[in-house]
CSV table of C-alpha atoms in Angstrom, one decimal:
chain,number,residue,atom,x,y,z
I,14,GLU,CA,0.2,0.0,0.1
I,15,ASP,CA,1.0,3.8,-0.7
I,16,GLU,CA,2.3,5.5,2.4
I,17,GLU,CA,1.2,9.0,3.2
I,18,ASN,CA,4.3,10.5,2.9
I,19,ASP,CA,5.3,9.4,-0.9
I,20,LYS,CA,4.9,11.6,-3.4
I,21,ARG,CA,2.2,11.4,-6.4
I,22,PRO,CA,3.3,11.6,-10.1
I,23,PHE,CA,2.0,13.9,-11.8
I,24,LYS,CA,-0.9,12.4,-13.9
I,25,CYS,CA,-1.3,13.5,-17.7
I,26,ILE,CA,-3.4,12.4,-20.3
I,27,LEU,CA,-2.5,11.8,-23.6
I,28,ASP,CA,-4.2,13.7,-26.6
I,29,VAL,CA,-3.1,12.4,-29.6
I,30,GLY,CA,-5.6,14.3,-31.5
I,31,LEU,CA,-6.0,13.4,-35.3
I,32,GLN,CA,-2.9,11.7,-35.3
I,33,THR,CA,-2.6,7.8,-36.0
I,34,THR,CA,-2.5,5.7,-33.4
I,35,ALA,CA,-0.8,2.7,-35.2
I,36,ALA,CA,1.2,0.2,-33.3
I,37,GLY,CA,4.9,1.0,-33.2
I,38,HIS,CA,4.6,4.4,-34.0
I,39,ARG,CA,6.7,7.0,-32.7
I,40,MET,CA,4.3,8.7,-30.3
I,41,TRP,CA,4.3,5.6,-27.9
I,42,GLY,CA,8.5,6.3,-27.6
I,43,ALA,CA,7.2,9.4,-26.6
I,44,LEU,CA,4.5,8.4,-24.1
I,45,LYS,CA,7.0,5.4,-23.2
I,46,GLY,CA,9.9,8.6,-22.2
I,47,ALA,CA,7.2,10.8,-20.3
I,48,VAL,CA,6.5,7.5,-18.3
I,49,ASP,CA,10.0,6.4,-17.6
I,50,GLY,CA,10.2,10.2,-16.4
I,51,GLY,CA,8.1,9.9,-13.5
I,52,LEU,CA,4.8,11.1,-15.0
I,53,HIS,CA,1.5,9.1,-14.3
I,54,ILE,CA,-0.1,8.4,-18.2
I,55,PRO,CA,-2.8,5.9,-18.0
I,56,HIS,CA,-1.9,3.5,-21.1
I,57,THR,CA,-1.7,-0.2,-22.0
I,58,ASN,CA,1.4,-1.6,-23.6
I,59,LYS,CA,-1.1,-3.2,-26.7
I,60,LYS,CA,0.5,-0.5,-29.0
I,61,PHE,CA,4.2,-0.5,-28.0
I,62,PRO,CA,6.9,-2.5,-30.1
I,63,GLY,CA,7.5,-5.5,-28.4
I,64,PHE,CA,3.9,-6.0,-27.8
I,65,LYS,CA,2.7,-9.8,-29.0
I,66,ALA,CA,-1.2,-10.1,-28.8
I,67,SER,CA,-2.0,-13.6,-27.8
I,68,GLU,CA,-2.9,-16.5,-30.2
I,69,GLU,CA,-5.4,-18.4,-28.3
I,70,LYS,CA,-8.0,-17.1,-26.8
I,71,GLY,CA,-7.6,-16.7,-22.9
I,72,ALA,CA,-4.0,-16.8,-23.4
I,73,GLU,CA,-1.8,-13.8,-21.6
I,74,ALA,CA,-0.2,-11.5,-24.2
I,75,GLU,CA,3.6,-11.0,-24.1
I,76,TYR,CA,5.1,-7.6,-23.7
I,77,ASP,CA,9.0,-7.5,-24.6
I,78,ALA,CA,10.3,-4.9,-23.4
I,79,GLU,CA,14.1,-5.5,-24.9
I,80,ALA,CA,12.7,-4.9,-28.5
I,81,HIS,CA,11.2,-1.6,-27.2
I,82,LYS,CA,14.5,-0.7,-26.2
I,83,GLU,CA,16.2,-2.0,-29.1
I,84,LYS,CA,13.8,0.3,-31.1
I,85,ILE,CA,14.1,3.4,-28.7
I,86,PHE,CA,18.2,3.1,-29.3
I,87,GLY,CA,17.8,3.1,-32.4
I,88,GLY,CA,18.4,-0.7,-33.5
I,89,SER,CA,16.2,-0.7,-36.4
I,90,VAL,CA,18.2,2.7,-38.1
I,91,LYS,CA,21.6,0.4,-37.0
I,92,ASP,CA,20.0,-2.8,-39.1
I,93,TYR,CA,19.1,0.2,-41.9
I,94,MET,CA,22.4,1.4,-42.0
I,95,GLU,CA,24.3,-1.8,-42.3
I,96,MET,CA,22.0,-3.0,-45.4
I,97,LEU,CA,22.4,-0.2,-47.0
I,98,ALA,CA,26.3,0.0,-46.7
I,99,GLU,CA,26.4,-3.2,-48.2
I,100,GLU,CA,23.7,-3.3,-50.8
I,101,ASP,CA,24.0,0.4,-51.8
I,102,PRO,CA,26.6,2.6,-51.0
I,103,THR,CA,26.1,5.6,-52.7
I,104,LYS,CA,22.8,5.8,-51.1
I,105,TYR,CA,24.5,5.0,-47.8
I,106,GLU,CA,26.2,7.9,-48.7
I,107,ALA,CA,23.5,10.2,-49.4
I,108,HIS,CA,21.2,9.4,-46.6
I,109,PHE,CA,24.0,9.2,-43.7
I,110,SER,CA,25.9,12.0,-44.8
I,111,LYS,CA,25.8,13.7,-41.5
I,112,TYR,CA,26.4,10.6,-39.2
I,113,ILE,CA,29.4,9.8,-41.2
I,114,ALA,CA,30.9,13.2,-40.9
I,115,GLY,CA,30.2,13.1,-37.1
I,116,ASP,CA,32.1,9.4,-37.5
I,117,ILE,CA,28.6,7.4,-36.1
I,118,ASP,CA,28.4,4.2,-37.6
I,119,GLY,CA,25.6,1.4,-36.7
I,120,GLU,CA,27.8,0.4,-33.8
I,121,LYS,CA,28.0,4.3,-32.3
I,122,LEU,CA,24.1,4.7,-32.5
I,123,GLU,CA,23.3,3.2,-29.3
I,124,ASP,CA,26.0,5.3,-27.2
I,125,MET,CA,24.8,8.3,-29.4
I,126,TYR,CA,21.4,8.3,-28.0
I,127,THR,CA,22.6,6.9,-24.3
I,128,GLU,CA,25.0,9.9,-24.3
I,129,ALA,CA,21.9,12.1,-25.4
I,130,HIS,CA,19.8,10.6,-22.6
I,131,SER,CA,22.3,11.3,-20.1
I,132,LYS,CA,22.5,15.1,-21.1
I,133,ILE,CA,18.8,15.5,-21.0
I,134,ARG,CA,18.8,14.3,-17.4
I,135,GLU,CA,21.4,16.4,-16.5
I,136,ASP,CA,20.1,19.3,-17.8
I,137,PRO,CA,16.3,19.1,-19.2
I,138,GLU,CA,15.6,22.8,-19.6
I,139,HIS,CA,15.5,23.6,-23.3
I,140,GLU,CA,17.7,26.6,-24.8
I,141,LEU,CA,16.3,28.5,-27.7
I,142,ALA,CA,18.6,29.3,-30.5
I,143,GLU,CA,20.0,32.6,-30.9
I,144,LYS,CA,17.7,34.2,-34.2
I,145,LYS,CA,20.3,34.6,-37.1
I,146,GLY,CA,19.5,38.3,-38.0
I,147,ILE,CA,17.9,37.8,-41.1
I,148,THR,CA,16.5,40.4,-43.0
I,149,HIS,CA,14.1,39.9,-45.9
I,150,THR,CA,13.7,42.7,-48.6
I,151,ARG,CA,10.9,42.8,-51.3
I,152,GLY,CA,12.1,43.2,-54.8
I,153,GLU,CA,10.6,43.4,-58.1
I,154,GLU,CA,7.0,41.8,-58.8
I,155,ASN,CA,7.7,38.5,-56.6
I,156,GLN,CA,11.5,38.2,-55.4
I,157,PHE,CA,12.5,38.4,-52.2
I,158,THR,CA,16.5,39.1,-51.1
I,159,SER,CA,17.5,37.9,-48.2
I,160,SER,CA,20.7,39.8,-46.2
I,161,ASP,CA,22.5,36.4,-46.5
I,162,GLY,CA,22.3,36.8,-50.0
I,163,THR,CA,19.7,34.3,-50.7
I,164,GLU,CA,16.8,35.3,-53.4
I,165,HIS,CA,13.2,33.5,-53.3
I,166,VAL,CA,10.0,33.8,-55.3
I,167,ARG,CA,7.1,34.6,-53.3
I,168,SER,CA,3.3,34.4,-54.9
I,169,LYS,CA,1.6,37.8,-53.7
I,170,LYS,CA,-2.0,37.7,-52.2
I,171,ILE,CA,-4.4,39.4,-54.8
I,172,THR,CA,-7.5,40.9,-53.6
I,173,LEU,CA,-11.0,40.0,-54.6
I,174,GLU,CA,-11.4,42.7,-57.4
I,175,GLN,CA,-8.0,41.7,-58.6
I,176,ARG,CA,-9.1,38.1,-59.1
I,177,ARG,CA,-12.3,38.6,-60.8
I,178,ALA,CA,-10.8,41.1,-63.1
I,179,LYS,CA,-8.3,38.2,-64.0
I,180,VAL,CA,-10.8,35.6,-64.4
I,181,ALA,CA,-12.6,38.4,-66.7
I,182,ALA,CA,-9.6,38.8,-68.6
I,183,LYS,CA,-9.3,34.9,-69.0
I,184,ILE,CA,-13.0,34.5,-70.3
I,185,ALA,CA,-12.7,37.2,-72.7
I,186,ALA,CA,-9.6,35.5,-74.1
I,187,ALA,CA,-11.2,32.4,-74.5
I,188,GLN,CA,-14.5,33.7,-76.2
I,189,ALA,CA,-12.1,35.6,-78.5
I,190,LYS,CA,-10.2,32.5,-79.4
I,191,LEU,CA,-13.5,30.7,-79.9
I,192,LEU,CA,-14.7,33.5,-82.0
I,193,ALA,CA,-11.2,33.6,-84.2
I,194,ALA,CA,-11.6,30.1,-85.0
I,195,GLY,CA,-15.6,30.3,-85.9
I,196,GLU,CA,-14.5,32.5,-88.5
I,197,ASP,CA,-11.7,31.1,-89.9
I,198,GLU,CA,-13.9,27.7,-90.1
I,199,ASP,CA,-16.4,30.0,-92.2
I,200,GLU,CA,-13.7,31.4,-94.3
I,201,ASP,CA,-12.9,28.1,-95.1
I,202,GLU,CA,-16.2,26.7,-96.4
């Protein structure tokens, strides 16, 4: 039984909204992390990776926590990395270029995640990144130029009157084209 001096965990309700609740979805990994972090969130293990429903009626279902742990620590990514490195090295280099630059292969993937988890536990406060101070100036028509030298084309929103005038011009052009085609047929006869 609970003693009265024990701390009760903070109770939360998981609201997935329009998110698909498929088995093995990454959302369940976030739920598992929140529960492991000390939050009380009512849930079952049915959607977690590693859960196997009972094949016979009345038998107990199985939950393999090791399979879930492997998924959290990037086991599936490791398998994909190794398969891709063997079968298509150019695709491997394209997909995992940042891992290669950081000298991280499939064997070091679990260590990377373990280190990330320990850093989060040390200081869980989120630090906002500094703003880059890039400004944007509108040029001709739909052209934008940024202070870092990049140029972008963005469509400008038009008013209702402008849209109606644009549609009327298209209709008039189509009618003129049809009249011209009709006159050409009359001359041919």
